[in-house]
Short mmCIF file of C-alpha atoms in Angstrom, two decimals:
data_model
loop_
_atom_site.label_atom_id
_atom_site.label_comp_id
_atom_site.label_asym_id
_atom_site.label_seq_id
_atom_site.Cartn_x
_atom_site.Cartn_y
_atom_site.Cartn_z
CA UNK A 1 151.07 7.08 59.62
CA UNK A 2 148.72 4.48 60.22
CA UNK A 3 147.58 4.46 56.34
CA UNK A 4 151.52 4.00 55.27
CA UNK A 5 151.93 1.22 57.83
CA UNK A 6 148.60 -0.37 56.24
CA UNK A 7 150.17 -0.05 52.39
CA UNK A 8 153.52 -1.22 53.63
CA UNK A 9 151.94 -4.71 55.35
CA UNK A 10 150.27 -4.92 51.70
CA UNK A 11 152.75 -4.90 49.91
CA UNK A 12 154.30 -7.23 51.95
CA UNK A 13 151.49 -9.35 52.10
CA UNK A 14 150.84 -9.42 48.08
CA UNK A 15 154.90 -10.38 47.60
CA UNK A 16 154.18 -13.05 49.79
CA UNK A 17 156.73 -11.63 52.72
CA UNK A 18 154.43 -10.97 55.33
CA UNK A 19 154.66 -13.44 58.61
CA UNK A 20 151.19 -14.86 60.25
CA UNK A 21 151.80 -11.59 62.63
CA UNK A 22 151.79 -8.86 59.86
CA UNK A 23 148.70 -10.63 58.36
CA UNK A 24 147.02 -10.77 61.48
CA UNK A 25 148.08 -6.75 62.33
CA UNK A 26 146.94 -6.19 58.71
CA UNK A 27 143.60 -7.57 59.46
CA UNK A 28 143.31 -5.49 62.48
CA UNK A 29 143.90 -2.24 61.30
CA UNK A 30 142.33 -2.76 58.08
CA UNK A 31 139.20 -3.61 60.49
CA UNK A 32 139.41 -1.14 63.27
CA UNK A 33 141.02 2.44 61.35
CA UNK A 34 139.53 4.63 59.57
CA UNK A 35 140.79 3.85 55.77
CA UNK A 36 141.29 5.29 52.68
CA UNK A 37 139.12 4.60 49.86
CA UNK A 38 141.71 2.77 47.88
CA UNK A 39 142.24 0.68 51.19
CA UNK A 40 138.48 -0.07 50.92
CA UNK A 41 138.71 -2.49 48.41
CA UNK A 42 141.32 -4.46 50.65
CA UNK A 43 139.60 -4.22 53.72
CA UNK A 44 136.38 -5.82 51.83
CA UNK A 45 138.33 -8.61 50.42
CA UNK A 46 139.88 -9.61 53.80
CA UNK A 47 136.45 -9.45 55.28
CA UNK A 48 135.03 -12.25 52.42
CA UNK A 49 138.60 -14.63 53.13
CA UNK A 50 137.12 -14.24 56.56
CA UNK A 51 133.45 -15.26 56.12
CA UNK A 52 134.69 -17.95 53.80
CA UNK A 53 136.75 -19.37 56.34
CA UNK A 54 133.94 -19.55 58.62
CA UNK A 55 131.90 -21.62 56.30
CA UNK A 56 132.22 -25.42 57.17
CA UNK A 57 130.89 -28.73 55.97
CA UNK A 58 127.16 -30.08 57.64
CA UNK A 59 126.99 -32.87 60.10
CA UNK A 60 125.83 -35.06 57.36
CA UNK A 61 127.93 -34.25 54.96
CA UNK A 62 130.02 -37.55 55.24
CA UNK A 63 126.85 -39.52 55.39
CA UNK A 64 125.55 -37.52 52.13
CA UNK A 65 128.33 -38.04 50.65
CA UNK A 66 128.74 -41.72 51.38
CA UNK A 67 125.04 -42.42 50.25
CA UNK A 68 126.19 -40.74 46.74
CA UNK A 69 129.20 -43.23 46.61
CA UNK A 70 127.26 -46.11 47.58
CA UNK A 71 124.43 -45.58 44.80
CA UNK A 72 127.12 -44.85 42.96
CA UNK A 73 128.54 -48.40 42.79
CA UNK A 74 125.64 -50.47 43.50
CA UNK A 75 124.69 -52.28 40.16
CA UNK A 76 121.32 -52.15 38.10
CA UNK A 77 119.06 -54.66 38.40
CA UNK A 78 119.67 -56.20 34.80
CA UNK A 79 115.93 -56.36 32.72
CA UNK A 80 116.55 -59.24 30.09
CA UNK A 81 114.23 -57.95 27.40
CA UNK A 82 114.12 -59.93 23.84
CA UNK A 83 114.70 -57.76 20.83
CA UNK A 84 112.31 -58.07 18.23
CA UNK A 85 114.42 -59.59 15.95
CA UNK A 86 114.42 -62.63 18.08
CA UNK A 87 110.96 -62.87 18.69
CA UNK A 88 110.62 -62.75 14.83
CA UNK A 89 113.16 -65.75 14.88
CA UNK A 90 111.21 -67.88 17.63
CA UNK A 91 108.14 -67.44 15.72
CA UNK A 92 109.71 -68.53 12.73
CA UNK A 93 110.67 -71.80 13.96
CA UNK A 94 107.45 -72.25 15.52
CA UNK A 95 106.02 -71.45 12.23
CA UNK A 96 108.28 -74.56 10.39
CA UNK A 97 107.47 -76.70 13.38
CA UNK A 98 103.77 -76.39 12.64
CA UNK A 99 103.90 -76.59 8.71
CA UNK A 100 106.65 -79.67 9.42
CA UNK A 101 103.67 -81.49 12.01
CA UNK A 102 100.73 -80.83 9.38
CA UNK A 103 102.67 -82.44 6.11
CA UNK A 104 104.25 -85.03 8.34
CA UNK A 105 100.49 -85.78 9.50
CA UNK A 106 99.09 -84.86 6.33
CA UNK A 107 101.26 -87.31 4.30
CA UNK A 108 101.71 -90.32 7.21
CA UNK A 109 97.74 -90.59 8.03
CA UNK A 110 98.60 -92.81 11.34
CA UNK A 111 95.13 -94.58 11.66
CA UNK A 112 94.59 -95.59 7.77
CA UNK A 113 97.41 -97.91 6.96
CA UNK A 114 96.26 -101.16 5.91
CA UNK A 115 93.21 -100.47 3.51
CA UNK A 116 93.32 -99.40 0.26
CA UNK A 117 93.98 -95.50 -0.02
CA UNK A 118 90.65 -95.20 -2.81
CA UNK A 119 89.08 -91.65 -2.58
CA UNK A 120 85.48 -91.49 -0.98
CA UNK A 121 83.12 -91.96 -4.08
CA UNK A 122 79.29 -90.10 -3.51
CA UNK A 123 77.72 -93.86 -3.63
CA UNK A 124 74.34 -94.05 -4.92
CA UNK A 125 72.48 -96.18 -2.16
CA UNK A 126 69.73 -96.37 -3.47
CA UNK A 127 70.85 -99.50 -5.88
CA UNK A 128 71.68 -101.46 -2.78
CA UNK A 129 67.94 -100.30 -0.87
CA UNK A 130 65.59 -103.75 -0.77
CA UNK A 131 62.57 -103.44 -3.50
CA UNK A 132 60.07 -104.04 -1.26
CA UNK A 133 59.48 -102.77 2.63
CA UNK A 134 58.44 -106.26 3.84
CA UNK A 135 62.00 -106.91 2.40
CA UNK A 136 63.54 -104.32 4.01
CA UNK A 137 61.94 -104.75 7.43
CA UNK A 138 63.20 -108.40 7.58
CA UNK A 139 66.71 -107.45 7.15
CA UNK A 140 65.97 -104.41 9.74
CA UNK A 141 64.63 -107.18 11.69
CA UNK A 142 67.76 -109.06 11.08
CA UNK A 143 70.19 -106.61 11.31
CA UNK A 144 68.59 -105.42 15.38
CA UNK A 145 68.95 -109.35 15.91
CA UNK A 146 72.54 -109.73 14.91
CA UNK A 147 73.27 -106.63 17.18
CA UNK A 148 70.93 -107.98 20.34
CA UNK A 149 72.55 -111.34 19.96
CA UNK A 150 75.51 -110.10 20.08
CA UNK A 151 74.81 -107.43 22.84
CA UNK A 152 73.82 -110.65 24.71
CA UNK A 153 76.81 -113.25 24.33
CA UNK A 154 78.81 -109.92 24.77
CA UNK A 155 77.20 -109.22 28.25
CA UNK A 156 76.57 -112.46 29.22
CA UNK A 157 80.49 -113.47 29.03
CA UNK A 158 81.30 -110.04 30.86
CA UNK A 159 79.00 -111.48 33.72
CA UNK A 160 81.10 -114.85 33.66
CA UNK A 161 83.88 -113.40 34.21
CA UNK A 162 82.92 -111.09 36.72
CA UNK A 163 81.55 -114.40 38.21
CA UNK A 164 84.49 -115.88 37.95
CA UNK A 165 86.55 -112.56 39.33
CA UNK A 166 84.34 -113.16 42.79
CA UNK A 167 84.97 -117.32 43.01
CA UNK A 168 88.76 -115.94 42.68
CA UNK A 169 87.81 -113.40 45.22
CA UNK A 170 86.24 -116.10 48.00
CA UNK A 171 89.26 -118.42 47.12
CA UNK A 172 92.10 -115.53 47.87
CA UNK A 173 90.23 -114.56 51.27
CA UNK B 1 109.30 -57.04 23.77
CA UNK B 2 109.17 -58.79 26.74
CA UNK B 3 109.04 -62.21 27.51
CA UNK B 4 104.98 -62.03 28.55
CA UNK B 5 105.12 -61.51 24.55
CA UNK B 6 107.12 -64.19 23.50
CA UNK B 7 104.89 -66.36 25.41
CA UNK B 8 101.75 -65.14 23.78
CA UNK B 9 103.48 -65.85 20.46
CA UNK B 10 104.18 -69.40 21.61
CA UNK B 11 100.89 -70.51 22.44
CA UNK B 12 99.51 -68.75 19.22
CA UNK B 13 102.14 -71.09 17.51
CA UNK B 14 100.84 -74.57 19.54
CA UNK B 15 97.19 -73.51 18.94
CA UNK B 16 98.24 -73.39 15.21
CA UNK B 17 99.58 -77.04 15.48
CA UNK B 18 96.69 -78.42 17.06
CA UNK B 19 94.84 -76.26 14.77
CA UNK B 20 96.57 -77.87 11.75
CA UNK B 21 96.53 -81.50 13.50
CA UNK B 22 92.70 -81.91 13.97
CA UNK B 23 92.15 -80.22 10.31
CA UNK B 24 94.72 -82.98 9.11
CA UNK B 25 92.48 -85.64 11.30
CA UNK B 26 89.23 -84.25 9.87
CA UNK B 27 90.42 -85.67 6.74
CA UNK B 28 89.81 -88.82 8.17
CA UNK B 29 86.98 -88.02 9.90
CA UNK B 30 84.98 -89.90 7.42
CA UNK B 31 86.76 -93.34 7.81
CA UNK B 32 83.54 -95.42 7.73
CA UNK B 33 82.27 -93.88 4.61
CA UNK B 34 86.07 -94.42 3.00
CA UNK B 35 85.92 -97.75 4.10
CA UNK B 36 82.44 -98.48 2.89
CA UNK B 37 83.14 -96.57 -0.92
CA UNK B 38 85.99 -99.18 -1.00
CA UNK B 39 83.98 -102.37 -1.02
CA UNK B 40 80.33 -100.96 -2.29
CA UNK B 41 80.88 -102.57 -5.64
CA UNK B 42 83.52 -105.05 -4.89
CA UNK B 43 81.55 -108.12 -5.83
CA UNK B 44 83.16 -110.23 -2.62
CA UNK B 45 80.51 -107.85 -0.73
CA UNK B 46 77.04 -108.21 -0.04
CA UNK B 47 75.90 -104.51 0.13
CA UNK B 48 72.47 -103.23 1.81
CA UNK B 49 71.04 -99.57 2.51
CA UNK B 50 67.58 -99.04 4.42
CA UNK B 51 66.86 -95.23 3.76
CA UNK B 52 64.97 -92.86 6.27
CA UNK B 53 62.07 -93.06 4.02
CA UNK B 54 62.04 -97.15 3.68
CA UNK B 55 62.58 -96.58 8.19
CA UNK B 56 59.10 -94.22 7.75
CA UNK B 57 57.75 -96.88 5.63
CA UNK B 58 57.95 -99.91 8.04
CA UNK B 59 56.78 -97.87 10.70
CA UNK B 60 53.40 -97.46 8.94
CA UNK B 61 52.37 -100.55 7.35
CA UNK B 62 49.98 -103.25 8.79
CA UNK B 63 52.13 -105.91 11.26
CA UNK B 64 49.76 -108.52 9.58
CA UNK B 65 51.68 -108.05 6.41
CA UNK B 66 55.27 -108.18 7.62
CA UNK B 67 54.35 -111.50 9.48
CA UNK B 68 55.40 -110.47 12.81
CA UNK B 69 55.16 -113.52 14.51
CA UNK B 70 56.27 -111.83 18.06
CA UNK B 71 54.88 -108.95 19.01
CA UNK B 72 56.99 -108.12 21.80
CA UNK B 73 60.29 -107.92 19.74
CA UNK B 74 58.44 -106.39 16.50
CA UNK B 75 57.41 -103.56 18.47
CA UNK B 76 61.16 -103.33 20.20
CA UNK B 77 62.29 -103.41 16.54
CA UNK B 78 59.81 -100.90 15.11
CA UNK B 79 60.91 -98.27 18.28
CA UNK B 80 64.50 -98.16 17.21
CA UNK B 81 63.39 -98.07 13.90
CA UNK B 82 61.58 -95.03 13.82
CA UNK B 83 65.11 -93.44 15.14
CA UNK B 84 67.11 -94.51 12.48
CA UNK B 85 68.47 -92.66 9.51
CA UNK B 86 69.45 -95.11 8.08
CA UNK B 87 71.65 -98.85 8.02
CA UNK B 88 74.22 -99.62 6.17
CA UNK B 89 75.30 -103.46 5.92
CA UNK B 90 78.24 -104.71 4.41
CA UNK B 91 79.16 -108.32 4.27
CA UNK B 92 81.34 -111.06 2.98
CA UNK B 93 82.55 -114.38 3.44
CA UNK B 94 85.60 -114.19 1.79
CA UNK B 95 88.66 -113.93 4.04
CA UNK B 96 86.58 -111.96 6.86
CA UNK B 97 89.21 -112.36 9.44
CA UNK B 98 91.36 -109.86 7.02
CA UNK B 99 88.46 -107.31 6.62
CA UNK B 100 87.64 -107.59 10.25
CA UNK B 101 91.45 -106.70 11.07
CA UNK B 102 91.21 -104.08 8.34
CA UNK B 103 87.92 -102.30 9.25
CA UNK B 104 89.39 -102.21 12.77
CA UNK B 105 92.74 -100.18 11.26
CA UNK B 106 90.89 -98.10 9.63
CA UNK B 107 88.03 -96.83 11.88
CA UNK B 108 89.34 -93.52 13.74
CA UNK B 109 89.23 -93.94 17.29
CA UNK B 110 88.91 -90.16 17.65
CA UNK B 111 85.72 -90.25 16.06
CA UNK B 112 84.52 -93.64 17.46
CA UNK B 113 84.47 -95.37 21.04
CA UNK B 114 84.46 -98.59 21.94
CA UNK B 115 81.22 -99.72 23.64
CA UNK B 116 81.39 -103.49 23.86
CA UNK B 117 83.69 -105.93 22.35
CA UNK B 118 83.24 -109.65 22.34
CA UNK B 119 85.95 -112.49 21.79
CA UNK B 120 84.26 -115.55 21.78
CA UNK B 121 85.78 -119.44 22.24
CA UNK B 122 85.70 -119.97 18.15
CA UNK B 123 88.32 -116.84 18.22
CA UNK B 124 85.02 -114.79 16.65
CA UNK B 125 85.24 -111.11 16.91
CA UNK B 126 82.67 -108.48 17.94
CA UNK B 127 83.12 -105.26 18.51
CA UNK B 128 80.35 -102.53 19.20
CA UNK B 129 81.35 -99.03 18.65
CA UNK B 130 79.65 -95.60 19.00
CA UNK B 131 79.90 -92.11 17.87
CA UNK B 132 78.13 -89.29 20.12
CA UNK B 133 77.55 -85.88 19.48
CA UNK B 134 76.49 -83.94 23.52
CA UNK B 135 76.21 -87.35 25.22
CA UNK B 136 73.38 -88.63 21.92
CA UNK B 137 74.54 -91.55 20.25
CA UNK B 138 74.66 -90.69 16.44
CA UNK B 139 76.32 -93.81 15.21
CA UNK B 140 76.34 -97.52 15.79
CA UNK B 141 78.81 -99.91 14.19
CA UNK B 142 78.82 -103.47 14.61
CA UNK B 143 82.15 -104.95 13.69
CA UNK B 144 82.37 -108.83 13.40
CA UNK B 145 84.71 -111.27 11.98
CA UNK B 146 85.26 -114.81 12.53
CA UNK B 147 85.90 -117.82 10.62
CA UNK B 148 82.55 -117.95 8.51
CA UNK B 149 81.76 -113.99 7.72
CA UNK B 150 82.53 -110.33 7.79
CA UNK B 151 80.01 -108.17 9.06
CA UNK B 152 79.92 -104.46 9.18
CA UNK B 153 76.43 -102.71 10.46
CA UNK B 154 76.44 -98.90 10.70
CA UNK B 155 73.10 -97.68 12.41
CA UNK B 156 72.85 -94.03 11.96
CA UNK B 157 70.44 -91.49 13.82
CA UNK B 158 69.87 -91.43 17.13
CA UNK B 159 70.06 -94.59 18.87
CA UNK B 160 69.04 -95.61 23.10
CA UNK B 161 70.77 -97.86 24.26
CA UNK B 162 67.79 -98.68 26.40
CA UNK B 163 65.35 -99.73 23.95
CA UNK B 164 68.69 -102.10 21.93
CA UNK B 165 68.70 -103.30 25.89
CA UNK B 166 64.98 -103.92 25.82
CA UNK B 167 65.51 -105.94 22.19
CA UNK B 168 67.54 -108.18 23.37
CA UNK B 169 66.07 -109.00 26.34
CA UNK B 170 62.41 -110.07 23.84
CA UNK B 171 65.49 -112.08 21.52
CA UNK B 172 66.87 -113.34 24.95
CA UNK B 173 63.56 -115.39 26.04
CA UNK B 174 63.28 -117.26 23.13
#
């Protein structure tokens, strides 16, 4: 009796007819009387919609779930990086820029403009040495005096007018 | 390739331009010796070298012989002397304002620095200039140009400015 009543609620059940009730009285006896074997199979599936329904989402799911959204949409930190190519093109320039300095230096000396551009010849001094040493002391002699003299007048009107700096001094005080 | 690199590559690139701009100044490194190949055998110029070996030579002979009628400055002369290198003089008296002006363009002030110049009331120029290698003086030009004459003195070897100091104090008392 109890197995007919069992294949009857299935059949309901499986054409979709069967109220919350039936389902629930299915359950029951599917659970609590002794079944068939072909009822087995049934009576295991119910049993795994019922586990299943017992499973539920974690506490911190939402969180979990809100962290993966959030990493989600938060954007990259951008690396600039410069592709070789460039850095073959930078160099480049860098390479004219040089070669442009060195002719433009090379061909506008800035320090040599006035005197004539003649190439340095290897002089032979010796047919402008003195003949004699007596000869060549005396204009060694002369040459020292020409630069002491000079040293002199040239220190001697630095001291004037540092002289004259410290009259201008006493005057302004 | 990051920019660390592109950095590197830049100051490769400005070490290659200075590199290039002191080779290109090097080429006038030798502005004196230009200068004085230029006028050796003009015949406007009085021209004068006293070798190392002529410098060895005064040092040795008798100071009877070269008449050395003060002792005091021939022995402050004979000091710097045995220094020397050599001298080079170069002179004229043919428009020596223009060479003065013109040895003054062309001497590299890279190479040279100013120790003294002198402007006196006549509108005569002086100007002292030294080269130094490690704090040693290795060069001494004399510049002048006035008026009368163009002077240009180029004392090489190694010079103190002490014992030029001491000279002209012995030229100073007379």
């Amino acid at each position: 009796m109890k197995q007919q009543q069992i294949q009857s609620l299935l059949d309901k059940y499986f054409a979709g007819e069967s109220s919350l009730q039936e389902e629930a009285q299915l359950r029951q006896l599917l659970q609590t009387e002794p079944i068939s074997e072909e009822h087995l199979t049934y009576s295991e599936w119910f049993q795994l919609l019922d586990e299943e329904a017992e499973l539920s989402l974690g506490d911190d799911f939402d969180a979990k779930v809100m962290a993966s959204i959030e990493a989600y949409s938060k954007p990259k930190p951008v690396i600039r990086t410069l592709s070789t190519s460039w850095i073959l093109r930078i160099a480049a320039v860098f390479a004219l820029v040089a070669t442009g300095l060195w002719w433009l230096v090379r061909s506008n000396p800035v320090e040599q403009p006035v005197v004539a551009e003649a190439e340095v010849k290897v002089i032979d001094w010796s047919k402008y040495e003195p003949k004699t040493v007596e000869e060549a002391y005396k204009v060694t002699r002369n040459a020292f005096r020409k630069v002491a003299t000079e040293f002199n007048e040239g220190t001697a009107i630095a001291t004037q007018g540092i002289d004259k700096m410290g009259e201008m001094g006493k005057l302004i005080k | 390739m990051k920019i660390k690199h592109f950095f590197t590559l830049a100051i490769i690139a400005l070490a290659a331009v200075n590199g290039l701009a002191q080779g290109a100044t090097s080429t006038t490194a030798s502005a004196i010796d230009k200068y004085f190949s230029s006028y050796v055998e003009d015949k406007r110029f009085d021209v004068v070298y006293i070798s190392p070996k002529l410098f060895q030579m005064i040092g040795k002979i008798d100071s009877k012989i070269l008449d050395m009628e003060d002792d005091a400055e021939a022995k402050a002369i004979l000091d710097m002397a045995k220094d020397l290198q050599g001298l080079r003089i170069l002179t004229t008296d043919e428009t020596p304002e223009v060479f003065y002006k013109e040895a003054k363009a062309k001497i590299n002030t890279k190479e040279y620095e100013v120790l003294l110049t002198v402007r006196d009331k006549d509108g005569d120029n002086v100007e002292f200039l030294i080269k130094e290698t490690n704090n040693v003086i290795q060069e001494l030009l004399l510049l002048s140009g006035g008026k009368e004459e163009f002077v240009l003195l180029s004392f090489m070897g190694n010079l103190d400015l002490n014992k030029i100091t001491r000279l002209a104090k012995e030229i100073e008392k007379k």
